[in-house]
mmCIF file of C-alpha atoms in Angstrom:
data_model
loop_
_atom_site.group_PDB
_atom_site.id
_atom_site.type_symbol
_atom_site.label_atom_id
_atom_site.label_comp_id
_atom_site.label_asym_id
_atom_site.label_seq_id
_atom_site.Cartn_x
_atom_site.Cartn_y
_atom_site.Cartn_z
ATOM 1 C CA UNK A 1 15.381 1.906 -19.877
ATOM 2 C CA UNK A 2 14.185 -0.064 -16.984
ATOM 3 C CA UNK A 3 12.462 -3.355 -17.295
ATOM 4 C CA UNK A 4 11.013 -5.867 -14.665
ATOM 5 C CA UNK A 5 10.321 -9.398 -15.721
ATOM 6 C CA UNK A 6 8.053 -11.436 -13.011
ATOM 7 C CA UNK A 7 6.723 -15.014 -14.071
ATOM 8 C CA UNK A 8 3.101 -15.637 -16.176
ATOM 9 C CA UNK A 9 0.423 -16.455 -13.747
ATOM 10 C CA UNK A 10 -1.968 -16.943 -12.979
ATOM 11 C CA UNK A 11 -0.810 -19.350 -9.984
ATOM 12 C CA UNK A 12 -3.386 -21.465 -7.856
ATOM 13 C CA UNK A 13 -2.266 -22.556 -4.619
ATOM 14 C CA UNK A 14 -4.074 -24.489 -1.970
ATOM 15 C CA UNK A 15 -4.449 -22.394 1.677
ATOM 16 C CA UNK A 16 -1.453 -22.695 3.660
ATOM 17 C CA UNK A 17 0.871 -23.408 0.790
ATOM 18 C CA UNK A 18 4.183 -21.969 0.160
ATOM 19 C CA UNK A 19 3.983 -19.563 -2.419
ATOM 20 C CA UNK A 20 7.129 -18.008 -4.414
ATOM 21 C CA UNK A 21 6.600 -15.245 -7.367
ATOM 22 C CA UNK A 22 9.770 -14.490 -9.186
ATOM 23 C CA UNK A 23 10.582 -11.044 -10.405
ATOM 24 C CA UNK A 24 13.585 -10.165 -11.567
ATOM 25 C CA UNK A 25 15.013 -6.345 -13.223
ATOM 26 C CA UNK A 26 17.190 -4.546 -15.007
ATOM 27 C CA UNK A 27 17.998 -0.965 -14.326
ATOM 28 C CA UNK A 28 21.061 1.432 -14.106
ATOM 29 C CA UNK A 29 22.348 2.186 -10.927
ATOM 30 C CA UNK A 30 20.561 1.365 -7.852
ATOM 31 C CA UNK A 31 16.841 0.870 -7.956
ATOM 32 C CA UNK A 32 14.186 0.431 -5.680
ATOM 33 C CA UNK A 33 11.807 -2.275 -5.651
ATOM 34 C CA UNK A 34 8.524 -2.633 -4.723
ATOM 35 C CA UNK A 35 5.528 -5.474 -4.391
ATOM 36 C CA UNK A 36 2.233 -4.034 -4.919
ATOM 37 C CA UNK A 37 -0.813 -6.076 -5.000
ATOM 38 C CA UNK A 38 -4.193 -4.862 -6.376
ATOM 39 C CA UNK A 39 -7.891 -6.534 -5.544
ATOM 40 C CA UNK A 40 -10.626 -6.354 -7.724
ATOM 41 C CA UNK A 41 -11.776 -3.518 -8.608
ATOM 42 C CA UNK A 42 -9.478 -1.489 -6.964
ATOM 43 C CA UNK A 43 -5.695 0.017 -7.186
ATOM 44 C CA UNK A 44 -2.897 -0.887 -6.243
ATOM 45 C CA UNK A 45 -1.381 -1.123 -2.426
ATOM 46 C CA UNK A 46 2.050 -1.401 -1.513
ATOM 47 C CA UNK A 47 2.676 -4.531 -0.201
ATOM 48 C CA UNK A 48 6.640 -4.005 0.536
ATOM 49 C CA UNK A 49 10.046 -2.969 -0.764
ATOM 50 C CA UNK A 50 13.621 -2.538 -0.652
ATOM 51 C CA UNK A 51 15.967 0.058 -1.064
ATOM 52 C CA UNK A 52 19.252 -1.298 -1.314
ATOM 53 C CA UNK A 53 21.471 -4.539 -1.755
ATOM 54 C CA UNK A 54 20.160 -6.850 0.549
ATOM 55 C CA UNK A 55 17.391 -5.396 2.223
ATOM 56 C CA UNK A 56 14.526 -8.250 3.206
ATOM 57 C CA UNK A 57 10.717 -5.786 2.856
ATOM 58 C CA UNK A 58 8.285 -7.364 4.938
ATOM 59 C CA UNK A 59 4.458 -6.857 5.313
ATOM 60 C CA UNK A 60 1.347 -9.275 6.016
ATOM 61 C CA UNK A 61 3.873 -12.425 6.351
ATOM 62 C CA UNK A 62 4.839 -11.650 3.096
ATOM 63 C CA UNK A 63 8.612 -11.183 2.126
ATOM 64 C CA UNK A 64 11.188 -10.181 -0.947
ATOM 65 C CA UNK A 65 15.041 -9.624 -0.539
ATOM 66 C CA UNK A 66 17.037 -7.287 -2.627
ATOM 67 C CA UNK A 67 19.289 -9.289 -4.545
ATOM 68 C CA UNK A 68 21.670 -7.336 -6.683
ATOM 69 C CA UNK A 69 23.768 -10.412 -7.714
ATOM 70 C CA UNK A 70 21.433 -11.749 -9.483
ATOM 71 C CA UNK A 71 19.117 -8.745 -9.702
ATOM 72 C CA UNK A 72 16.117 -10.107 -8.531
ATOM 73 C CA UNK A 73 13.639 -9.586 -5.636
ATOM 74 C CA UNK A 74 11.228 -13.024 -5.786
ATOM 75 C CA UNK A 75 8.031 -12.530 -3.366
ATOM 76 C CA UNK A 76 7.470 -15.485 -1.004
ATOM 77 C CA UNK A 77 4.916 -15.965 1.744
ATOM 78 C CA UNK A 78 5.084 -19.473 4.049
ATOM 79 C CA UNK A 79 1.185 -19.868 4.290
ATOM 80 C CA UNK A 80 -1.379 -18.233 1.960
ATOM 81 C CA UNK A 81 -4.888 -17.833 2.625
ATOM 82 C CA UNK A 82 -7.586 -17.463 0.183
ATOM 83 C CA UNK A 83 -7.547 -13.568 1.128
ATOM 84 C CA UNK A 84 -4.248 -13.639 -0.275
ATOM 85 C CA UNK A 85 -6.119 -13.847 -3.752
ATOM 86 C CA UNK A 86 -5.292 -10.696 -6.048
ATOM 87 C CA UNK A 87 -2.603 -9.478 -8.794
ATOM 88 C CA UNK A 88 0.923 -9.065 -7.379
ATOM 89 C CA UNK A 89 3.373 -6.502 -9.511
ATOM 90 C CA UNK A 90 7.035 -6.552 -8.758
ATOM 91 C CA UNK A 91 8.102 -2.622 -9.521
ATOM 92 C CA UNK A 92 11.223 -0.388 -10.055
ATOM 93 C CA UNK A 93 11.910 2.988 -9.962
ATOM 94 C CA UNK A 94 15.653 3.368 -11.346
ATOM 95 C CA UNK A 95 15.388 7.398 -10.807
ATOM 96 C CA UNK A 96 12.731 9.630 -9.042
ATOM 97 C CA UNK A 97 9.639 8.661 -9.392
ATOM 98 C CA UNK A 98 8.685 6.749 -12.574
ATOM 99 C CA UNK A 99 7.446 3.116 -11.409
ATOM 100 C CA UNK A 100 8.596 0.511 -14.314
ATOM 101 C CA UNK A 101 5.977 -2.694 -13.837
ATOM 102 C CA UNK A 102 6.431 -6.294 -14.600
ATOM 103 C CA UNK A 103 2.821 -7.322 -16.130
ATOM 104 C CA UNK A 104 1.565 -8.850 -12.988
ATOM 105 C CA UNK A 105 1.249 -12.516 -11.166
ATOM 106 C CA UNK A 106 -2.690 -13.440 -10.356
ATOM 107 C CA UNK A 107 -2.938 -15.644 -7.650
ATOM 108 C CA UNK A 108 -5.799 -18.198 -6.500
ATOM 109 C CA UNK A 109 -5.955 -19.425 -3.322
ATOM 110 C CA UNK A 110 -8.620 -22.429 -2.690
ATOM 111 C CA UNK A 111 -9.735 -24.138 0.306
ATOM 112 C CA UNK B 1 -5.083 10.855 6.704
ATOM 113 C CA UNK B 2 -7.233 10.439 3.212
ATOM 114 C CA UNK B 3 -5.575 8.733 0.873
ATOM 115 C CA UNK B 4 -5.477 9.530 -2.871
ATOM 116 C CA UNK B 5 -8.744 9.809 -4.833
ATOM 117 C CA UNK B 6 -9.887 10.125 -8.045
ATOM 118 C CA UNK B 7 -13.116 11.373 -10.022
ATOM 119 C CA UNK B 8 -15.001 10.146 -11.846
ATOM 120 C CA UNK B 9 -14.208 6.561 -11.052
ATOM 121 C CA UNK B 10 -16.205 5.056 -13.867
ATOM 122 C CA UNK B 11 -16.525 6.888 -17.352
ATOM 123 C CA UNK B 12 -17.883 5.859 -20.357
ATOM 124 C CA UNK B 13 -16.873 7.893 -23.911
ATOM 125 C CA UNK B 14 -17.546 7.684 -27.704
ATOM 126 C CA UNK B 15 -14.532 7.723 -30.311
ATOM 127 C CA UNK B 16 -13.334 11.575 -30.665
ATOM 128 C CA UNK B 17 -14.700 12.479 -27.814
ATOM 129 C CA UNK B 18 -12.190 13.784 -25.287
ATOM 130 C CA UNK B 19 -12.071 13.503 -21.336
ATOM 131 C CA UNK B 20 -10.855 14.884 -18.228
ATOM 132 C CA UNK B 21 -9.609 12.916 -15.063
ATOM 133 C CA UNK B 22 -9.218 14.539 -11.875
ATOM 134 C CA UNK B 23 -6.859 12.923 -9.143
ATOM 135 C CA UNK B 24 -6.358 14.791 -5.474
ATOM 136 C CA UNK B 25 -3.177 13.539 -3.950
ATOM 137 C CA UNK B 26 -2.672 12.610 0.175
ATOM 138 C CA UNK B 27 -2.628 16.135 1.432
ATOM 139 C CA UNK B 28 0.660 17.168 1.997
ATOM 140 C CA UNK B 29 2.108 14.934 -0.795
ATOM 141 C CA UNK B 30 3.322 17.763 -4.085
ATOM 142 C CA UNK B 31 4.277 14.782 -6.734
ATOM 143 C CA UNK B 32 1.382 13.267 -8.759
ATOM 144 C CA UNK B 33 1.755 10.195 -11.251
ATOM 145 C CA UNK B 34 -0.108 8.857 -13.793
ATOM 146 C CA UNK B 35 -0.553 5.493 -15.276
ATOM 147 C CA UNK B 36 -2.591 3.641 -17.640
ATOM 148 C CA UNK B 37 -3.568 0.424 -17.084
ATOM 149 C CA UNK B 38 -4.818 -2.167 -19.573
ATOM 150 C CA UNK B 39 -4.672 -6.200 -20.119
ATOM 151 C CA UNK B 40 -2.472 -6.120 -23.330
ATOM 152 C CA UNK B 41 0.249 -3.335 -22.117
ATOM 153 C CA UNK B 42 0.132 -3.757 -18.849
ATOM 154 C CA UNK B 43 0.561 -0.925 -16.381
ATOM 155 C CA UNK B 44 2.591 2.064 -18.051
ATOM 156 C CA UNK B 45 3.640 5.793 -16.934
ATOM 157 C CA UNK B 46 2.110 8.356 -18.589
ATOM 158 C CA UNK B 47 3.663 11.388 -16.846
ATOM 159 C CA UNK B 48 4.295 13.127 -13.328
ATOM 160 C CA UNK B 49 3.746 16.668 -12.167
ATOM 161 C CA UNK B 50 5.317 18.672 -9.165
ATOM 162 C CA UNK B 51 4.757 22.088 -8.639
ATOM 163 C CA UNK B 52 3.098 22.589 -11.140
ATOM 164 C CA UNK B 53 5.795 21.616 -13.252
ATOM 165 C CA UNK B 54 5.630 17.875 -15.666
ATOM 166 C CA UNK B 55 8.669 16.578 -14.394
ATOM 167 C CA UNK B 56 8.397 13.141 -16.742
ATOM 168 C CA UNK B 57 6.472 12.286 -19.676
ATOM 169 C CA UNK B 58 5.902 8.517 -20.819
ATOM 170 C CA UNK B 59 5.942 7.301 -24.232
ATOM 171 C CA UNK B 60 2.488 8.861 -25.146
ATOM 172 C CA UNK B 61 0.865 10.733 -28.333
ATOM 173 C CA UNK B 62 0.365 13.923 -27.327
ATOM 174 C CA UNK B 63 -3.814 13.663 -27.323
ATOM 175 C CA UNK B 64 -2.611 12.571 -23.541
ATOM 176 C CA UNK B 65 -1.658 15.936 -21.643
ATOM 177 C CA UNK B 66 -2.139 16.832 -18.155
ATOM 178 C CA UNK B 67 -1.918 19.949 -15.232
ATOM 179 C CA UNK B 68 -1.417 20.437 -12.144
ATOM 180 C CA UNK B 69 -2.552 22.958 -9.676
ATOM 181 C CA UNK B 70 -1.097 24.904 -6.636
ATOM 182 C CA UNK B 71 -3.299 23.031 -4.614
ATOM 183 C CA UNK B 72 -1.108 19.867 -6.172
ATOM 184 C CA UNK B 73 -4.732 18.539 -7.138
ATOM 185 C CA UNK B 74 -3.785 16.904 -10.922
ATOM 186 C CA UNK B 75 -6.226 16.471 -14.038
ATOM 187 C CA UNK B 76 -4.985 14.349 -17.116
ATOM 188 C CA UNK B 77 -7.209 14.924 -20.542
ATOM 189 C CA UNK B 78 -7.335 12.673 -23.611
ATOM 190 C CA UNK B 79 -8.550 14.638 -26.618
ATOM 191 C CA UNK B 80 -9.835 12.520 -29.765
ATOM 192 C CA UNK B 81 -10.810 8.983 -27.926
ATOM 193 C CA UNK B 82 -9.556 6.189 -29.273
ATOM 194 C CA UNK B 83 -11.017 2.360 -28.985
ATOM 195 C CA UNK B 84 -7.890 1.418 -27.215
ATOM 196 C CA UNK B 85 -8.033 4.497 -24.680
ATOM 197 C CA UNK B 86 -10.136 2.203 -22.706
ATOM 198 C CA UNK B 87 -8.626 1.533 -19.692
ATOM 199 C CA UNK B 88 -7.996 1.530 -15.759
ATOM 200 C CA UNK B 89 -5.835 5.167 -15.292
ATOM 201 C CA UNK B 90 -4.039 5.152 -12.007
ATOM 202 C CA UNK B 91 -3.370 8.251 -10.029
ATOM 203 C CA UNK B 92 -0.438 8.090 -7.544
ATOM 204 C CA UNK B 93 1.300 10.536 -4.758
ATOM 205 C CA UNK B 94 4.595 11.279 -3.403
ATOM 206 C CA UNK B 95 6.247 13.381 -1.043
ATOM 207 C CA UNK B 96 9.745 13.993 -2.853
ATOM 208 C CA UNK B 97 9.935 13.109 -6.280
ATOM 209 C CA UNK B 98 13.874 12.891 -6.498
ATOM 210 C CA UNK B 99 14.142 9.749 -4.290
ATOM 211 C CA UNK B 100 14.126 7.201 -5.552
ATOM 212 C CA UNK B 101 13.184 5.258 -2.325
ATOM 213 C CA UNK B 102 10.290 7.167 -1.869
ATOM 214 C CA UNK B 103 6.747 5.622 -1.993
ATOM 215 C CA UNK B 104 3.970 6.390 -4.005
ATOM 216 C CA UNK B 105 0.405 5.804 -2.765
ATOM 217 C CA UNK B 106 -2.145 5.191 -5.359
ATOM 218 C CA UNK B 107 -5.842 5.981 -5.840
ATOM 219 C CA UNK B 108 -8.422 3.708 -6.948
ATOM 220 C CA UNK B 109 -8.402 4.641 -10.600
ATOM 221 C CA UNK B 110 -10.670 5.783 -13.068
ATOM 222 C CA UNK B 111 -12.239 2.972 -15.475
ATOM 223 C CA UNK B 112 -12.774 4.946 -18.861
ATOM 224 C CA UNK B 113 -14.386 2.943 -21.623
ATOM 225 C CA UNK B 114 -14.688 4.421 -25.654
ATOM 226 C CA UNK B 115 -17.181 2.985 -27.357
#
């Protein structure tokens, strides 16, 4: 089945730092992917995605490109603020509508 | 447009009890997911209904069913509460369940705890 490896947080950045979470997947055919990102106490929101081969999602000066090569599709924003603090999963649906997860990637921003 | 919501959003059982979660998708929206979510599994799919119909089923026992009704509205029950039923369960809606590309919107989940 599908599976979606993103790395261990949790990460703690300074404000305005560059911040890079890789997520990579494995899944037959041609999957979308997906960022969500979910604040406490609350469920998850879609942050962005991509549908195809080399697709760049964008949302909230975050961004993620479709890379089938080396099936991956690593979140990166060039300035975080501290509202930027929350869990980040990377996501996959191989076929309909089943969402496969990596575990999540908490991030801390401080002033 | 509302968004997804769910009922109860906080729920607290005993062992062998059971429960029932109710989730109303964004109106106009037919497909309805499920999810548990915990710290040591992570986020998983339980199952999805469309038209009444479960279209997918997660690697579950079968104390976890669900419905769904013509109004697409969605209930998931857990008979016989287990200690490690607690957890954050994750309602979420979609237009056409076939593609693949499509989004789903989720609600702000139900906290059950079994004491």
């Amino acid at each position: 089945g599908d599976s979606v490896t993103q790395m261990e947080g949790p990460v703690t950045l300074s404000e305005e730092a560059f911040l890079t979470i890789n997520c990579t997947y494995t899944a037959t055919g041609y999957p979308s992917l997906f960022w969500y990102v979910q604040y406490p106490g609350e469920g998850l929101q879609l942050l962005l995605k991509a549908t195809k081969a080399d697709d760049k999602g964008s949302n909230k000066g975050f961004e993620a490109t479709y890379r089938k090569e080396t099936t991956s599709f690593h979140l990166e924003k060039g300035s975080v603020q501290v509202s930027d603090s929350a869990v980040y999963f990377c996501a996959c649906a191989g076929g309909g509508n089943k969402l496969t997860f990596g575990t999540g990637t908490q991030l801390k921003v401080e002033l | 447009k509302a968004g997804v919501t769910q009922t109860p959003r906080y729920l607290i059982k005993t062992r062998g009890q059971q429960v029932t979660l109710s989730c109303s998708p964004i109106s106009g929206h037919r497909s309805v997911s499920w999810y548990q979510q915990t710290p040591g599994q992570g986020l998983q799919f339980l199952f999805e209904y469309f038209s009444e119909t479960q279209r997918n089923k997660g690697n579950f026992p079968g104390r976890f069913s669900g419905r769904q009704f013509s109004n697409s509205r969605s209930e998931m029950n857990v008979s016989t509460l287990e200690l490690g039923d607690s957890a954050l369960y994750l309602c979420a809606s979609s237009l056409n369940p076939w593609d693949r590309q499509e989004t789903q919107y989720f609600g702000p989940g139900t906290r059950l705890l079994v004491l």
